[in-house]
Amino acid sequence: GEVDRVLDGLAQVVDEKPSAGEGLGLLVELADGRRVESVLLPKDGLCVSTQVGCAVGCTFCSTGTLGLVRQLTALEILVQVVLARRRRAVRKVVFMGMGEPAHNLRSVLEAIRLLGEYGDIGHKDLVFSTVGEEGLFERLAQGSVRPALALSLHTTDAEKRAALLPKAPRVEPRELLEAAAAYSDAVGHPLQLQWTLLAGINDGDEECDALIDLVSGRRIVVNYIPFNPGADLPHQRVDPDRAHALTRRLHAAGVIAKLRDSAGQDVGVGCGQLRAASE
């Protein structure tokens, strides 16, 4: 009816990229012709974009090479969920697509509130992924729907993090992690820690042991994400045996760790590959 007409005017799926797994990339064109990508994930998950492009410029992410083109409205974020639900069930929404959610906080928080209150999605299944921003965790704690948090850490070394995430705030990784963990403990969701494995950069034993030192004894799940190659990105994918060895090293230290195989990487919509290219 009327709602459908409004939504169809906001955005349409102009291309679908079925992946070998259960992943399905959706290229979504907005009313102004700009495009973003959403990715349907296995187990009823959906990864949505919050911006066209991204200002953080992480050296291992294709989205960052675009710079920030514009913010999405709350409705443009929600419509990605609606379009995905026309294809299959969505019971979890992760704000990990194109963009840094903290840089579009008002729209993202409004989308989270609507999904949590009316969208039939559990609050712990709304996952806000961020490099961290000044005052962010306080803001998240004030909402009626308080999402789970995924902190993009990638290294425990402050200088290395500044090089890998050029526009992220310059906060000591330990300090950032403690603030994120305090928020997560307060709302009762485990903290997810995102760590893109870059061969020869953050996949050494020293980094692994420093990470163990940081997370030990906390309710934290470490997500190791093997780097997904993209055009013009200066990194190498980590050797699979090495990735498994690191995961085992964390397990042996009592840390919950998962080696994530990003859905859709075979069709260019894995973590860090989103560019909304229409080729």
PDB file of C-alpha atoms in Angstrom:
ATOM      1  CA  GLY A   1       0.000   0.000   0.000  1.00  0.00           C
ATOM      2  CA  GLU A   2       1.018   3.549   0.785  1.00  0.00           C
ATOM      3  CA  VAL A   3       4.050   2.510   2.869  1.00  0.00           C
ATOM      4  CA  ASP A   4       5.346   0.310   0.055  1.00  0.00           C
ATOM      5  CA  ARG A   5       5.008   3.182  -2.410  1.00  0.00           C
ATOM      6  CA  VAL A   6       7.013   5.479  -0.126  1.00  0.00           C
ATOM      7  CA  LEU A   7       9.713   2.827   0.334  1.00  0.00           C
ATOM      8  CA  ASP A   8       9.910   2.050  -3.370  1.00  0.00           C
ATOM      9  CA  GLY A   9      10.440   5.771  -3.963  1.00  0.00           C
ATOM     10  CA  LEU A  10      13.335   5.795  -1.479  1.00  0.00           C
ATOM     11  CA  ALA A  11      15.383   2.936  -2.852  1.00  0.00           C
ATOM     12  CA  GLN A  12      15.426  -0.047  -5.158  1.00  0.00           C
ATOM     13  CA  VAL A  13      17.623  -3.088  -5.587  1.00  0.00           C
ATOM     14  CA  VAL A  14      19.357  -2.699  -8.945  1.00  0.00           C
ATOM     15  CA  ASP A  15      21.638  -5.731  -8.779  1.00  0.00           C
ATOM     16  CA  GLU A  16      21.913  -8.956  -6.789  1.00  0.00           C
ATOM     17  CA  LYS A  17      25.144 -10.879  -6.276  1.00  0.00           C
ATOM     18  CA  PRO A  18      24.485 -14.424  -5.041  1.00  0.00           C
ATOM     19  CA  SER A  19      27.491 -15.858  -3.259  1.00  0.00           C
ATOM     20  CA  ALA A  20      28.693 -19.464  -3.149  1.00  0.00           C
ATOM     21  CA  GLY A  21      27.661 -19.618   0.522  1.00  0.00           C
ATOM     22  CA  GLU A  22      24.359 -18.212   1.727  1.00  0.00           C
ATOM     23  CA  GLY A  23      25.496 -14.643   1.210  1.00  0.00           C
ATOM     24  CA  LEU A  24      23.605 -12.348  -1.150  1.00  0.00           C
ATOM     25  CA  GLY A  25      24.875  -8.887  -2.013  1.00  0.00           C
ATOM     26  CA  LEU A  26      22.205  -6.304  -2.792  1.00  0.00           C
ATOM     27  CA  LEU A  27      23.168  -3.188  -4.715  1.00  0.00           C
ATOM     28  CA  VAL A  28      20.676  -0.559  -3.567  1.00  0.00           C
ATOM     29  CA  GLU A  29      20.080   2.600  -5.569  1.00  0.00           C
ATOM     30  CA  LEU A  30      18.749   5.576  -3.622  1.00  0.00           C
ATOM     31  CA  ALA A  31      16.413   8.239  -4.979  1.00  0.00           C
ATOM     32  CA  ASP A  32      19.303  10.540  -5.944  1.00  0.00           C
ATOM     33  CA  GLY A  33      21.029   7.781  -7.926  1.00  0.00           C
ATOM     34  CA  ARG A  34      23.700   7.146  -5.271  1.00  0.00           C
ATOM     35  CA  ARG A  35      24.292   3.497  -4.467  1.00  0.00           C
ATOM     36  CA  VAL A  36      25.094   1.514  -1.342  1.00  0.00           C
ATOM     37  CA  GLU A  37      25.440  -2.180  -0.656  1.00  0.00           C
ATOM     38  CA  SER A  38      23.685  -4.438   1.831  1.00  0.00           C
ATOM     39  CA  VAL A  39      24.650  -8.069   2.311  1.00  0.00           C
ATOM     40  CA  LEU A  40      22.300 -10.844   3.382  1.00  0.00           C
ATOM     41  CA  LEU A  41      24.308 -13.147   5.630  1.00  0.00           C
ATOM     42  CA  PRO A  42      23.837 -16.772   6.652  1.00  0.00           C
ATOM     43  CA  LYS A  43      21.598 -17.363   9.707  1.00  0.00           C
ATOM     44  CA  ASP A  44      19.117 -14.573   8.957  1.00  0.00           C
ATOM     45  CA  GLY A  45      21.599 -11.720   9.275  1.00  0.00           C
ATOM     46  CA  LEU A  46      21.829  -8.543   7.235  1.00  0.00           C
ATOM     47  CA  CYS A  47      24.737  -6.133   6.945  1.00  0.00           C
ATOM     48  CA  VAL A  48      23.532  -2.596   6.166  1.00  0.00           C
ATOM     49  CA  SER A  49      25.302   0.564   5.027  1.00  0.00           C
ATOM     50  CA  THR A  50      24.998   3.830   6.968  1.00  0.00           C
ATOM     51  CA  GLN A  51      26.813   6.177   4.565  1.00  0.00           C
ATOM     52  CA  VAL A  52      27.689   6.438   0.893  1.00  0.00           C
ATOM     53  CA  GLY A  53      31.454   5.981   1.218  1.00  0.00           C
ATOM     54  CA  CYS A  54      33.324   6.504   4.486  1.00  0.00           C
ATOM     55  CA  ALA A  55      35.679   9.120   5.904  1.00  0.00           C
ATOM     56  CA  VAL A  56      37.829   6.859   8.100  1.00  0.00           C
ATOM     57  CA  GLY A  57      39.957   5.647   5.192  1.00  0.00           C
ATOM     58  CA  CYS A  58      41.087   2.328   6.688  1.00  0.00           C
ATOM     59  CA  THR A  59      43.943   1.076   4.499  1.00  0.00           C
ATOM     60  CA  PHE A  60      42.412  -2.409   4.260  1.00  0.00           C
ATOM     61  CA  CYS A  61      38.929  -1.308   3.129  1.00  0.00           C
ATOM     62  CA  SER A  62      37.727  -0.395  -0.360  1.00  0.00           C
ATOM     63  CA  THR A  63      34.891   1.777   0.958  1.00  0.00           C
ATOM     64  CA  GLY A  64      37.443   4.147   2.457  1.00  0.00           C
ATOM     65  CA  THR A  65      38.979   4.842  -0.934  1.00  0.00           C
ATOM     66  CA  LEU A  66      35.746   6.639  -1.910  1.00  0.00           C
ATOM     67  CA  GLY A  67      35.911   9.125   0.947  1.00  0.00           C
ATOM     68  CA  LEU A  68      32.575  10.216   2.400  1.00  0.00           C
ATOM     69  CA  VAL A  69      30.030  11.056  -0.301  1.00  0.00           C
ATOM     70  CA  ARG A  70      26.982  11.580   1.925  1.00  0.00           C
ATOM     71  CA  GLN A  71      25.085  10.409   4.994  1.00  0.00           C
ATOM     72  CA  LEU A  72      22.084   8.101   4.751  1.00  0.00           C
ATOM     73  CA  THR A  73      18.817   9.068   6.421  1.00  0.00           C
ATOM     74  CA  ALA A  74      17.249   6.748   8.998  1.00  0.00           C
ATOM     75  CA  LEU A  75      14.672   5.766   6.371  1.00  0.00           C
ATOM     76  CA  GLU A  76      17.377   4.919   3.839  1.00  0.00           C
ATOM     77  CA  ILE A  77      18.946   2.637   6.434  1.00  0.00           C
ATOM     78  CA  LEU A  78      15.592   1.035   7.269  1.00  0.00           C
ATOM     79  CA  VAL A  79      14.627   0.529   3.645  1.00  0.00           C
ATOM     80  CA  GLN A  80      17.667  -1.759   3.253  1.00  0.00           C
ATOM     81  CA  VAL A  81      16.062  -4.040   5.858  1.00  0.00           C
ATOM     82  CA  VAL A  82      12.690  -3.895   4.088  1.00  0.00           C
ATOM     83  CA  LEU A  83      14.230  -4.724   0.696  1.00  0.00           C
ATOM     84  CA  ALA A  84      16.190  -7.604   2.232  1.00  0.00           C
ATOM     85  CA  ARG A  85      13.088  -8.968   3.982  1.00  0.00           C
ATOM     86  CA  ARG A  86      11.318  -9.190   0.644  1.00  0.00           C
ATOM     87  CA  ARG A  87      13.940 -11.835  -0.158  1.00  0.00           C
ATOM     88  CA  ARG A  88      14.292 -13.721   3.126  1.00  0.00           C
ATOM     89  CA  ALA A  89      13.905 -13.494   6.901  1.00  0.00           C
ATOM     90  CA  VAL A  90      16.078 -10.954   8.737  1.00  0.00           C
ATOM     91  CA  ARG A  91      16.467 -11.465  12.479  1.00  0.00           C
ATOM     92  CA  LYS A  92      19.771  -9.693  12.996  1.00  0.00           C
ATOM     93  CA  VAL A  93      21.018  -6.390  11.578  1.00  0.00           C
ATOM     94  CA  VAL A  94      24.680  -5.452  11.706  1.00  0.00           C
ATOM     95  CA  PHE A  95      25.663  -1.854  10.960  1.00  0.00           C
ATOM     96  CA  MET A  96      28.921  -2.886   9.291  1.00  0.00           C
ATOM     97  CA  GLY A  97      28.386  -2.036   5.636  1.00  0.00           C
ATOM     98  CA  MET A  98      29.606   1.101   3.937  1.00  0.00           C
ATOM     99  CA  GLY A  99      30.266   3.929   6.369  1.00  0.00           C
ATOM    100  CA  GLU A 100      31.194   4.613  10.000  1.00  0.00           C
ATOM    101  CA  PRO A 101      27.936   4.565  12.007  1.00  0.00           C
ATOM    102  CA  ALA A 102      29.317   6.956  14.639  1.00  0.00           C
ATOM    103  CA  HIS A 103      29.726   9.627  11.933  1.00  0.00           C
ATOM    104  CA  ASN A 104      25.975   9.437  11.189  1.00  0.00           C
ATOM    105  CA  LEU A 105      24.832   8.868  14.722  1.00  0.00           C
ATOM    106  CA  ARG A 106      21.409  10.540  14.748  1.00  0.00           C
ATOM    107  CA  SER A 107      20.148   8.605  11.714  1.00  0.00           C
ATOM    108  CA  VAL A 108      21.681   5.322  12.837  1.00  0.00           C
ATOM    109  CA  LEU A 109      20.248   5.590  16.359  1.00  0.00           C
ATOM    110  CA  GLU A 110      16.810   6.387  14.934  1.00  0.00           C
ATOM    111  CA  ALA A 111      17.014   3.323  12.664  1.00  0.00           C
ATOM    112  CA  ILE A 112      18.132   1.196  15.630  1.00  0.00           C
ATOM    113  CA  ARG A 113      15.255   2.478  17.782  1.00  0.00           C
ATOM    114  CA  LEU A 114      12.671   1.727  15.078  1.00  0.00           C
ATOM    115  CA  LEU A 115      14.089  -1.734  14.357  1.00  0.00           C
ATOM    116  CA  GLY A 116      14.264  -2.585  18.059  1.00  0.00           C
ATOM    117  CA  GLU A 117      10.808  -1.254  18.913  1.00  0.00           C
ATOM    118  CA  TYR A 118       8.840  -2.123  15.767  1.00  0.00           C
ATOM    119  CA  GLY A 119      11.087  -4.267  13.588  1.00  0.00           C
ATOM    120  CA  ASP A 120      10.907  -7.439  15.663  1.00  0.00           C
ATOM    121  CA  ILE A 121      14.679  -7.614  16.156  1.00  0.00           C
ATOM    122  CA  GLY A 122      16.239  -8.344  19.549  1.00  0.00           C
ATOM    123  CA  HIS A 123      18.388  -5.534  20.921  1.00  0.00           C
ATOM    124  CA  LYS A 124      21.432  -7.803  21.160  1.00  0.00           C
ATOM    125  CA  ASP A 125      20.879  -8.594  17.450  1.00  0.00           C
ATOM    126  CA  LEU A 126      21.345  -4.954  16.455  1.00  0.00           C
ATOM    127  CA  VAL A 127      25.120  -4.662  16.198  1.00  0.00           C
ATOM    128  CA  PHE A 128      26.751  -1.228  15.983  1.00  0.00           C
ATOM    129  CA  SER A 129      30.205  -1.532  14.446  1.00  0.00           C
ATOM    130  CA  THR A 130      32.594   1.358  15.016  1.00  0.00           C
ATOM    131  CA  VAL A 131      36.214   2.483  15.154  1.00  0.00           C
ATOM    132  CA  GLY A 132      35.178   4.444  18.270  1.00  0.00           C
ATOM    133  CA  GLU A 133      34.418   8.163  18.645  1.00  0.00           C
ATOM    134  CA  GLU A 134      34.520  10.683  21.452  1.00  0.00           C
ATOM    135  CA  GLY A 135      31.364  10.413  23.592  1.00  0.00           C
ATOM    136  CA  LEU A 136      29.912   7.602  21.482  1.00  0.00           C
ATOM    137  CA  PHE A 137      29.349   5.028  24.206  1.00  0.00           C
ATOM    138  CA  GLU A 138      27.599   7.552  26.450  1.00  0.00           C
ATOM    139  CA  ARG A 139      25.224   8.376  23.587  1.00  0.00           C
ATOM    140  CA  LEU A 140      24.498   4.717  22.860  1.00  0.00           C
ATOM    141  CA  ALA A 141      23.716   4.119  26.539  1.00  0.00           C
ATOM    142  CA  GLN A 142      21.031   6.835  26.555  1.00  0.00           C
ATOM    143  CA  GLY A 143      18.793   5.251  23.902  1.00  0.00           C
ATOM    144  CA  SER A 144      15.658   3.216  24.559  1.00  0.00           C
ATOM    145  CA  VAL A 145      17.188   0.508  22.353  1.00  0.00           C
ATOM    146  CA  ARG A 146      20.820  -0.072  23.234  1.00  0.00           C
ATOM    147  CA  PRO A 147      22.612  -2.083  20.575  1.00  0.00           C
ATOM    148  CA  ALA A 148      25.377  -4.606  20.898  1.00  0.00           C
ATOM    149  CA  LEU A 149      28.794  -3.204  20.060  1.00  0.00           C
ATOM    150  CA  ALA A 150      31.474  -4.373  17.649  1.00  0.00           C
ATOM    151  CA  LEU A 151      34.693  -2.413  18.116  1.00  0.00           C
ATOM    152  CA  SER A 152      37.046  -2.280  15.124  1.00  0.00           C
ATOM    153  CA  LEU A 153      40.376  -2.485  16.926  1.00  0.00           C
ATOM    154  CA  HIS A 154      42.674  -4.316  14.423  1.00  0.00           C
ATOM    155  CA  THR A 155      45.810  -3.783  16.544  1.00  0.00           C
ATOM    156  CA  THR A 156      46.807  -3.082  20.149  1.00  0.00           C
ATOM    157  CA  ASP A 157      49.552  -0.679  19.024  1.00  0.00           C
ATOM    158  CA  ALA A 158      48.472   2.986  18.969  1.00  0.00           C
ATOM    159  CA  GLU A 159      50.918   4.076  16.240  1.00  0.00           C
ATOM    160  CA  LYS A 160      50.098   1.115  14.024  1.00  0.00           C
ATOM    161  CA  ARG A 161      46.376   1.758  14.494  1.00  0.00           C
ATOM    162  CA  ALA A 162      46.831   5.403  13.481  1.00  0.00           C
ATOM    163  CA  ALA A 163      48.544   4.237  10.277  1.00  0.00           C
ATOM    164  CA  LEU A 164      45.901   1.611   9.464  1.00  0.00           C
ATOM    165  CA  LEU A 165      42.886   3.784  10.428  1.00  0.00           C
ATOM    166  CA  PRO A 166      44.079   7.262   9.420  1.00  0.00           C
ATOM    167  CA  LYS A 167      40.950   9.206  10.390  1.00  0.00           C
ATOM    168  CA  ALA A 168      39.967   7.287  13.522  1.00  0.00           C
ATOM    169  CA  PRO A 169      40.280   9.204  16.813  1.00  0.00           C
ATOM    170  CA  ARG A 170      43.726   8.936  18.387  1.00  0.00           C
ATOM    171  CA  VAL A 171      42.798   7.001  21.510  1.00  0.00           C
ATOM    172  CA  GLU A 172      45.022   4.399  23.152  1.00  0.00           C
ATOM    173  CA  PRO A 173      43.640   0.977  22.118  1.00  0.00           C
ATOM    174  CA  ARG A 174      43.469  -0.137  25.781  1.00  0.00           C
ATOM    175  CA  GLU A 175      41.520   2.962  26.769  1.00  0.00           C
ATOM    176  CA  LEU A 176      39.143   2.518  23.820  1.00  0.00           C
ATOM    177  CA  LEU A 177      38.589  -1.123  24.661  1.00  0.00           C
ATOM    178  CA  GLU A 178      37.901  -0.351  28.317  1.00  0.00           C
ATOM    179  CA  ALA A 179      35.269   2.249  27.392  1.00  0.00           C
ATOM    180  CA  ALA A 180      33.607  -0.127  24.927  1.00  0.00           C
ATOM    181  CA  ALA A 181      33.669  -2.980  27.454  1.00  0.00           C
ATOM    182  CA  ALA A 182      32.132  -0.754  30.128  1.00  0.00           C
ATOM    183  CA  TYR A 183      29.232   0.088  27.785  1.00  0.00           C
ATOM    184  CA  SER A 184      28.758  -3.561  26.805  1.00  0.00           C
ATOM    185  CA  ASP A 185      28.797  -4.734  30.420  1.00  0.00           C
ATOM    186  CA  ALA A 186      26.273  -2.042  31.371  1.00  0.00           C
ATOM    187  CA  VAL A 187      23.802  -3.094  28.651  1.00  0.00           C
ATOM    188  CA  GLY A 188      24.472  -6.809  29.136  1.00  0.00           C
ATOM    189  CA  HIS A 189      25.663  -7.722  25.623  1.00  0.00           C
ATOM    190  CA  PRO A 190      29.109  -9.249  25.074  1.00  0.00           C
ATOM    191  CA  LEU A 191      31.516  -6.914  23.263  1.00  0.00           C
ATOM    192  CA  GLN A 192      32.642  -8.042  19.838  1.00  0.00           C
ATOM    193  CA  LEU A 193      36.153  -7.091  18.819  1.00  0.00           C
ATOM    194  CA  GLN A 194      36.845  -6.838  15.071  1.00  0.00           C
ATOM    195  CA  TRP A 195      40.366  -7.622  13.922  1.00  0.00           C
ATOM    196  CA  THR A 196      41.098  -7.758  10.190  1.00  0.00           C
ATOM    197  CA  LEU A 197      44.121 -10.048   9.780  1.00  0.00           C
ATOM    198  CA  LEU A 198      46.757  -8.393   7.588  1.00  0.00           C
ATOM    199  CA  ALA A 199      49.729 -10.576   6.659  1.00  0.00           C
ATOM    200  CA  GLY A 200      52.931  -9.386   8.314  1.00  0.00           C
ATOM    201  CA  ILE A 201      51.222  -6.453  10.042  1.00  0.00           C
ATOM    202  CA  ASN A 202      48.944  -7.617  12.865  1.00  0.00           C
ATOM    203  CA  ASP A 203      49.176 -11.412  12.675  1.00  0.00           C
ATOM    204  CA  GLY A 204      52.308 -11.880  14.794  1.00  0.00           C
ATOM    205  CA  ASP A 205      52.591 -13.682  18.128  1.00  0.00           C
ATOM    206  CA  GLU A 206      53.369 -10.378  19.938  1.00  0.00           C
ATOM    207  CA  GLU A 207      50.126  -8.819  18.690  1.00  0.00           C
ATOM    208  CA  CYS A 208      48.220 -11.960  19.649  1.00  0.00           C
ATOM    209  CA  ASP A 209      49.672 -11.973  23.173  1.00  0.00           C
ATOM    210  CA  ALA A 210      49.006  -8.247  23.602  1.00  0.00           C
ATOM    211  CA  LEU A 211      45.403  -8.888  22.549  1.00  0.00           C
ATOM    212  CA  ILE A 212      45.106 -11.734  25.071  1.00  0.00           C
ATOM    213  CA  ASP A 213      46.416  -9.373  27.732  1.00  0.00           C
ATOM    214  CA  LEU A 214      43.786  -6.769  26.779  1.00  0.00           C
ATOM    215  CA  VAL A 215      40.733  -9.031  26.679  1.00  0.00           C
ATOM    216  CA  SER A 216      41.447 -11.668  29.336  1.00  0.00           C
ATOM    217  CA  GLY A 217      38.732 -11.968  31.941  1.00  0.00           C
ATOM    218  CA  ARG A 218      36.253  -9.797  30.025  1.00  0.00           C
ATOM    219  CA  ARG A 219      33.051 -10.748  28.198  1.00  0.00           C
ATOM    220  CA  ILE A 220      34.565 -10.230  24.773  1.00  0.00           C
ATOM    221  CA  VAL A 221      34.356 -12.221  21.550  1.00  0.00           C
ATOM    222  CA  VAL A 222      37.289 -11.687  19.180  1.00  0.00           C
ATOM    223  CA  ASN A 223      36.336 -11.826  15.499  1.00  0.00           C
ATOM    224  CA  TYR A 224      39.365 -12.480  13.330  1.00  0.00           C
ATOM    225  CA  ILE A 225      38.490 -11.457   9.755  1.00  0.00           C
ATOM    226  CA  PRO A 226      40.969 -12.493   7.059  1.00  0.00           C
ATOM    227  CA  PHE A 227      41.690  -9.509   4.805  1.00  0.00           C
ATOM    228  CA  ASN A 228      39.603  -9.522   1.631  1.00  0.00           C
ATOM    229  CA  PRO A 229      41.663  -8.143  -1.270  1.00  0.00           C
ATOM    230  CA  GLY A 230      40.310  -5.094  -3.080  1.00  0.00           C
ATOM    231  CA  ALA A 231      41.518  -2.884  -5.897  1.00  0.00           C
ATOM    232  CA  ASP A 232      44.505  -0.749  -4.910  1.00  0.00           C
ATOM    233  CA  LEU A 233      44.622  -1.973  -1.291  1.00  0.00           C
ATOM    234  CA  PRO A 234      48.230  -2.444  -0.137  1.00  0.00           C
ATOM    235  CA  HIS A 235      47.791  -5.585   1.988  1.00  0.00           C
ATOM    236  CA  GLN A 236      48.089  -9.348   1.691  1.00  0.00           C
ATOM    237  CA  ARG A 237      45.664 -11.998   2.843  1.00  0.00           C
ATOM    238  CA  VAL A 238      46.915 -13.975   5.831  1.00  0.00           C
ATOM    239  CA  ASP A 239      47.853 -17.629   5.326  1.00  0.00           C
ATOM    240  CA  PRO A 240      44.865 -19.802   6.404  1.00  0.00           C
ATOM    241  CA  ASP A 241      47.076 -22.005   8.609  1.00  0.00           C
ATOM    242  CA  ARG A 242      48.377 -18.877  10.343  1.00  0.00           C
ATOM    243  CA  ALA A 243      44.829 -17.585  10.914  1.00  0.00           C
ATOM    244  CA  HIS A 244      43.828 -20.910  12.486  1.00  0.00           C
ATOM    245  CA  ALA A 245      46.976 -20.958  14.633  1.00  0.00           C
ATOM    246  CA  LEU A 246      46.185 -17.473  15.999  1.00  0.00           C
ATOM    247  CA  THR A 247      42.619 -18.492  16.771  1.00  0.00           C
ATOM    248  CA  ARG A 248      43.879 -21.580  18.614  1.00  0.00           C
ATOM    249  CA  ARG A 249      46.348 -19.428  20.554  1.00  0.00           C
ATOM    250  CA  LEU A 250      43.456 -17.231  21.764  1.00  0.00           C
ATOM    251  CA  HIS A 251      41.360 -20.292  22.652  1.00  0.00           C
ATOM    252  CA  ALA A 252      44.263 -21.779  24.625  1.00  0.00           C
ATOM    253  CA  ALA A 253      44.399 -18.560  26.659  1.00  0.00           C
ATOM    254  CA  GLY A 254      40.672 -18.829  27.431  1.00  0.00           C
ATOM    255  CA  VAL A 255      39.584 -16.138  24.966  1.00  0.00           C
ATOM    256  CA  ILE A 256      36.445 -16.677  22.878  1.00  0.00           C
ATOM    257  CA  ALA A 257      37.593 -16.158  19.299  1.00  0.00           C
ATOM    258  CA  LYS A 258      36.008 -16.811  15.922  1.00  0.00           C
ATOM    259  CA  LEU A 259      37.660 -16.893  12.544  1.00  0.00           C
ATOM    260  CA  ARG A 260      35.094 -15.194  10.324  1.00  0.00           C
ATOM    261  CA  ASP A 261      34.768 -16.168   6.714  1.00  0.00           C
ATOM    262  CA  SER A 262      33.071 -13.025   5.334  1.00  0.00           C
ATOM    263  CA  ALA A 263      29.952 -13.876   3.370  1.00  0.00           C
ATOM    264  CA  GLY A 264      30.033 -12.761  -0.238  1.00  0.00           C
ATOM    265  CA  GLN A 265      33.771 -12.251  -0.691  1.00  0.00           C
ATOM    266  CA  ASP A 266      33.694 -14.417  -3.826  1.00  0.00           C
ATOM    267  CA  VAL A 267      31.402 -11.849  -5.449  1.00  0.00           C
ATOM    268  CA  GLY A 268      33.160  -8.787  -4.035  1.00  0.00           C
ATOM    269  CA  VAL A 269      30.801  -8.006  -1.154  1.00  0.00           C
ATOM    270  CA  GLY A 270      32.887  -9.379   1.723  1.00  0.00           C
ATOM    271  CA  CYS A 271      34.069  -7.255   4.666  1.00  0.00           C
ATOM    272  CA  GLY A 272      36.062  -4.301   3.356  1.00  0.00           C
ATOM    273  CA  GLN A 273      35.092  -4.853  -0.281  1.00  0.00           C
ATOM    274  CA  LEU A 274      31.973  -2.680  -0.461  1.00  0.00           C
ATOM    275  CA  ARG A 275      32.246   0.065  -3.065  1.00  0.00           C
ATOM    276  CA  ALA A 276      28.732   0.003  -4.559  1.00  0.00           C
ATOM    277  CA  ALA A 277      30.269  -0.428  -7.977  1.00  0.00           C
ATOM    278  CA  SER A 278      27.762  -1.002 -10.724  1.00  0.00           C
ATOM    279  CA  GLU A 279      30.115  -2.726 -13.122  1.00  0.00           C
TER     280      GLU A 279
END
